[in-house]
Coordinates of C-alpha atoms in Angstrom, one line a residue:
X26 CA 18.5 -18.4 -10.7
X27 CA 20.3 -20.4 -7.9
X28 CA 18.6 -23.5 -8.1
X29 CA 20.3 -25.5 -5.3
X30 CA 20.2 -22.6 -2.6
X31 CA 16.3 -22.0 -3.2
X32 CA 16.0 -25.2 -3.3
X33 CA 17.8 -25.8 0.1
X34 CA 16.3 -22.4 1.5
X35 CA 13.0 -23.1 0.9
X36 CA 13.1 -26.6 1.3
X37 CA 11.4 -27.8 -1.7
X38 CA 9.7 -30.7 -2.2
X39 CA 9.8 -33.1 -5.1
X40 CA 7.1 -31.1 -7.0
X41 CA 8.4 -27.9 -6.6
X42 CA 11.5 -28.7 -7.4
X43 CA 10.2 -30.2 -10.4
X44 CA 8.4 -26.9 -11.6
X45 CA 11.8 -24.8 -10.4
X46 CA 13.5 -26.9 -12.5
X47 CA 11.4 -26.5 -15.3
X48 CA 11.7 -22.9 -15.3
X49 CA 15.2 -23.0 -14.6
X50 CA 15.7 -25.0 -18.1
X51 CA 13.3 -22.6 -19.5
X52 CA 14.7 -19.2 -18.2
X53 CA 14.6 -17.4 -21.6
X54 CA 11.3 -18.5 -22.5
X55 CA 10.0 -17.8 -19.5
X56 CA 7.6 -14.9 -20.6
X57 CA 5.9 -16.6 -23.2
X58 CA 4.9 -19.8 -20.5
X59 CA 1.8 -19.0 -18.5
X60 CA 1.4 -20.6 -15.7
X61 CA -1.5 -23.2 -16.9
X62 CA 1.5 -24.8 -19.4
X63 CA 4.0 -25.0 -16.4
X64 CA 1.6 -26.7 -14.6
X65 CA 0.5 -29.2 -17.4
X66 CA 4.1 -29.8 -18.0
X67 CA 4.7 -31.0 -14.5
X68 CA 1.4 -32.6 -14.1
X69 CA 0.1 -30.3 -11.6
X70 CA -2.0 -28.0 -10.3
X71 CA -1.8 -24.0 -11.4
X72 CA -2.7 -24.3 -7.5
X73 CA 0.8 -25.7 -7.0
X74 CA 2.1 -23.4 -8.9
X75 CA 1.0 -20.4 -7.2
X76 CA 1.2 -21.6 -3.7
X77 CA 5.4 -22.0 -5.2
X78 CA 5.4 -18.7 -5.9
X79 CA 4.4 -17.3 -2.5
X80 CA 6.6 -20.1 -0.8
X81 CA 9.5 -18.3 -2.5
X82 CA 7.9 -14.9 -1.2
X83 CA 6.9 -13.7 -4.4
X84 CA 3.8 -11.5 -5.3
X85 CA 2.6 -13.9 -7.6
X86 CA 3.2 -15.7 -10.5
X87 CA 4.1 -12.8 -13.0
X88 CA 6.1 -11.4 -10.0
X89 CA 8.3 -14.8 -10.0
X90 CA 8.7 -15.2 -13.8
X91 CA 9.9 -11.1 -13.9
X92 CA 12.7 -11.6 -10.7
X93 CA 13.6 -15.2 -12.8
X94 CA 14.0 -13.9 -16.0
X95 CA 15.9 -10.2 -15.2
X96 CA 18.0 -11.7 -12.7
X97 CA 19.6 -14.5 -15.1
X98 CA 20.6 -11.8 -17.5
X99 CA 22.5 -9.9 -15.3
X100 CA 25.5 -12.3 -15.2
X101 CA 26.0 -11.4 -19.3
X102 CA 24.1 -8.2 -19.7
X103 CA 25.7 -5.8 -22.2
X104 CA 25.9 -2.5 -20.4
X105 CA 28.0 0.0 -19.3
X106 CA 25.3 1.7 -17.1
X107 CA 26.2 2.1 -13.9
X108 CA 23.5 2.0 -10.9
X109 CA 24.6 5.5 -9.8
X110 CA 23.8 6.9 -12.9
X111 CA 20.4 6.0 -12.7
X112 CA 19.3 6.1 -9.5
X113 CA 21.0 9.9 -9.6
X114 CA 18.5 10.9 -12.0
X115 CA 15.9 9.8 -10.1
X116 CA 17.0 11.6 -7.0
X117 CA 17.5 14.9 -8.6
X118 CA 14.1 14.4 -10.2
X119 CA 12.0 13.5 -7.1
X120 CA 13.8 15.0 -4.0
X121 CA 11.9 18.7 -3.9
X122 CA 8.9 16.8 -4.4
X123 CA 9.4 14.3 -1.7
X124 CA 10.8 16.3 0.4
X125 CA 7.9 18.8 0.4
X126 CA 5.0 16.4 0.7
X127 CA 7.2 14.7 3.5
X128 CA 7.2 17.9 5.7
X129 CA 3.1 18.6 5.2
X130 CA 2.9 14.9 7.0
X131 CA 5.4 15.4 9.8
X132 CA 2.5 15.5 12.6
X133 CA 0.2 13.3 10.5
X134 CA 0.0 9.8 9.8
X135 CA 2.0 7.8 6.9
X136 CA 0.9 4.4 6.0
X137 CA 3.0 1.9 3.5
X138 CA 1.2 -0.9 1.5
X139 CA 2.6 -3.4 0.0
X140 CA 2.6 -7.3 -0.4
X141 CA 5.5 -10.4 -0.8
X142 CA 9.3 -9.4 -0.5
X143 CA 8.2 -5.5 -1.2
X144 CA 7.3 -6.1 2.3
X145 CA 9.9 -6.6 4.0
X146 CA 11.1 -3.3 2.3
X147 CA 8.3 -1.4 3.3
X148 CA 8.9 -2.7 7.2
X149 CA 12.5 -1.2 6.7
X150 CA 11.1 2.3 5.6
X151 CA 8.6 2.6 8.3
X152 CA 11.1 2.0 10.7
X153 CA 13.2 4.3 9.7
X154 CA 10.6 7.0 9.7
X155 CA 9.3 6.2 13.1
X156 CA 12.9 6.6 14.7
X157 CA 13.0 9.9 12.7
X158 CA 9.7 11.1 14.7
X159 CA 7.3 10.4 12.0
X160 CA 4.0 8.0 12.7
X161 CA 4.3 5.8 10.5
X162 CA 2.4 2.4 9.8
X163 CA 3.7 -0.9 8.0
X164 CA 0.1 -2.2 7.3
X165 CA -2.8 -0.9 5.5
X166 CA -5.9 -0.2 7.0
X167 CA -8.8 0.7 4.6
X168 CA -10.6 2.7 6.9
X169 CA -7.8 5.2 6.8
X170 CA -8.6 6.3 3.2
X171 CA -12.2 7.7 3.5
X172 CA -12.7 11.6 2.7
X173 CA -12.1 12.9 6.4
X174 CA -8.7 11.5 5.9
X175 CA -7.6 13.8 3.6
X176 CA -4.5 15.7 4.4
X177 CA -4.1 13.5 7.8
X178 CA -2.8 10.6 5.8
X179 CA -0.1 9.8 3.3
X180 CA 0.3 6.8 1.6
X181 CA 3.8 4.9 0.3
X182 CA 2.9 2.0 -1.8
X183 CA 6.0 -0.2 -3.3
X184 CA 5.2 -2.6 -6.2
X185 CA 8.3 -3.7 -8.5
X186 CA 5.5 -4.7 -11.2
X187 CA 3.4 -1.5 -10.8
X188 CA 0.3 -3.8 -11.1
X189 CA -0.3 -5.5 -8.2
X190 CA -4.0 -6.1 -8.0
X191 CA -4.6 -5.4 -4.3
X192 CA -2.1 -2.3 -4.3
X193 CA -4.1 -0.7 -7.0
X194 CA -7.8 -1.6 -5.4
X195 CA -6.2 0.6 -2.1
X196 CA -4.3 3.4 -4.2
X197 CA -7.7 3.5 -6.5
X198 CA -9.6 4.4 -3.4
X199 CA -6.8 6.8 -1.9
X200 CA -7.2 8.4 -5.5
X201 CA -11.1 9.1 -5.1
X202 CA -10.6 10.1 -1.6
X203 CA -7.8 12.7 -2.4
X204 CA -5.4 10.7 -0.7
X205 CA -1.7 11.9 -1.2
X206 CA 0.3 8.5 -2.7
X207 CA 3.9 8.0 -3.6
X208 CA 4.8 4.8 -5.0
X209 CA 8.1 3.4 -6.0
X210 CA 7.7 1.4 -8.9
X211 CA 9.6 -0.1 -11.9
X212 CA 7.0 0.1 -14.6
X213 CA 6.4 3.8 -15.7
X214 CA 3.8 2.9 -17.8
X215 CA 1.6 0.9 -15.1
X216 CA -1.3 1.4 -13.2
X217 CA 0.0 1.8 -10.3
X218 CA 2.6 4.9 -11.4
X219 CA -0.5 6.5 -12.9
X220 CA -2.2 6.5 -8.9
X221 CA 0.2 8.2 -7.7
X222 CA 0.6 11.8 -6.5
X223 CA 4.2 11.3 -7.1
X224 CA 5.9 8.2 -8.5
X225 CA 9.4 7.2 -8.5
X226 CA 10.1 5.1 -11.1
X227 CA 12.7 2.3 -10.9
X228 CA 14.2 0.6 -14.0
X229 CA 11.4 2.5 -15.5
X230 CA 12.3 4.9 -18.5
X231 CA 16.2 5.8 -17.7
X232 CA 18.8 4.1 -19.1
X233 CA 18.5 0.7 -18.1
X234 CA 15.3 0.1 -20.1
X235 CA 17.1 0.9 -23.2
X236 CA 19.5 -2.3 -22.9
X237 CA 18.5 -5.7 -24.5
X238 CA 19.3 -6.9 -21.6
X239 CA 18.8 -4.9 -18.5
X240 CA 20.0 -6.0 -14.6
X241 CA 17.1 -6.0 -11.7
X242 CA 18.4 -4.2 -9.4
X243 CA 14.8 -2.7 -8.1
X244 CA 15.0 -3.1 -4.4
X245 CA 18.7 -1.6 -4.3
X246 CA 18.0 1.0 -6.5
X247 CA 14.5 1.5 -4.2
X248 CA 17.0 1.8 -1.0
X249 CA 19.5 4.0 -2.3
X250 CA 17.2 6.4 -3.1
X251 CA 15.2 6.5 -0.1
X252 CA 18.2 7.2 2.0
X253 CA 18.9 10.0 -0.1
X254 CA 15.9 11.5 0.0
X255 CA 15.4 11.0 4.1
X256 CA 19.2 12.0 4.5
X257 CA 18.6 15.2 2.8
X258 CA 15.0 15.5 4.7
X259 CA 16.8 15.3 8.0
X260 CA 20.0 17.5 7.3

């Protein structure tokens, strides 16, 4: 954690800074503290807390302490495991599969849903598809995922938790509406992956989760292997 540049970027105020601080001397105890004890030990609100969280552009609390925690142990994690290794496997895995569910939608409509910096990565993908000729959406719209939808939409969902409340109340409703979904997540084992027509896990089962210590390197991973798969779509 770079606790003077959020700090600066975000321009923090005396409380916040208090409660960054506090994590920041906390950092490998961070996933035992819920958020009620952070804010009793900076006599505040769990309000205050939250509305940090979102401030920083994070999903939510859990969504702070996971980025926090992950990305102070890559500085001294013990692997040899190189980013390409992974994110290979996950290519040559997924990329028939993608690639065919991808070409039934080319005249139909894809929608991406997703909430805090996922976001921003989901805007990025759906621009991408749009200049490829695909209609393609950056915002979900409920209405989209009743039963005469099926087969006219396709929906990307991108959670780095794989349990984002709201992403699973939409995907839960594409599900019962035979709504196509593929997610990219980095949590085999979460809801979210188990919604999915096809899900492309991220720091999920491969080799990173086997380390002690194991990098975050979700969203590069996430990009990488979406520009494989629309490269090879579009060759």
């Amino acid at each position: 954690m770079d606790f003077k540049y959020l700090c600066d970027k975000y321009q923090l105020n005396d409380t916040e800074t208090s409660i960054l601080k506090y994590l920041q001397e906390n950092i490998s105890d961070l996933k035992k503290i819920g958020i009620r004890k952070v804010a009793k030990d900076n006599y505040t609100s769990t309000t205050t807390v939250y509305k940090l969280c979102k401030k920083l552009n994070f999903e939510g609390y859990s969504d702070m302490i996971y980025h926090f925690t992950y990305s102070s142990q890559i500085n001294d994690s013990e692997t040899n495991v190189d980013i390409y290794t992974n994110t290979n496997k996950q290519i040559d895995k997924n990329l028939e599969a993608f690639n065919n569910i991808l070409k039934k939608y080319k005249n139909k409509l894809i929608m991406f849903v997703s909430t805090g910096i996922s976001q921003t990565i989901a805007n990025y993908m759906n621009e991408r598809l749009s200049v490829n000729g695909y209609r393609s959406i950056a915002n979900a719209h409920i209405q989209l995922l009743s039963k005469e939808h099926k087969g006219e939409v396709l929906v990307f969902a991108i959670s780095r938790s794989g349990e984002t409340k709201s992403l699973i109340d939409i995907l839960e409703q594409a599900r019962d509406n035979d709504i196509e979904v593929i997610s990219f997540v980095g949590n085999a084992n979460s809801k979210i992956t188990k919604l999915s027509t096809l899900p492309i896990i991220i720091q999920g089962q491969d080799d990173f989760a086997k380390l002690k210590n194991p990098p975050s390197t979700f969203f590069s991973e996430l990009l990488l292997i979406f520009e494989c798969f629309i490269s090879d779509l579009l060759s």
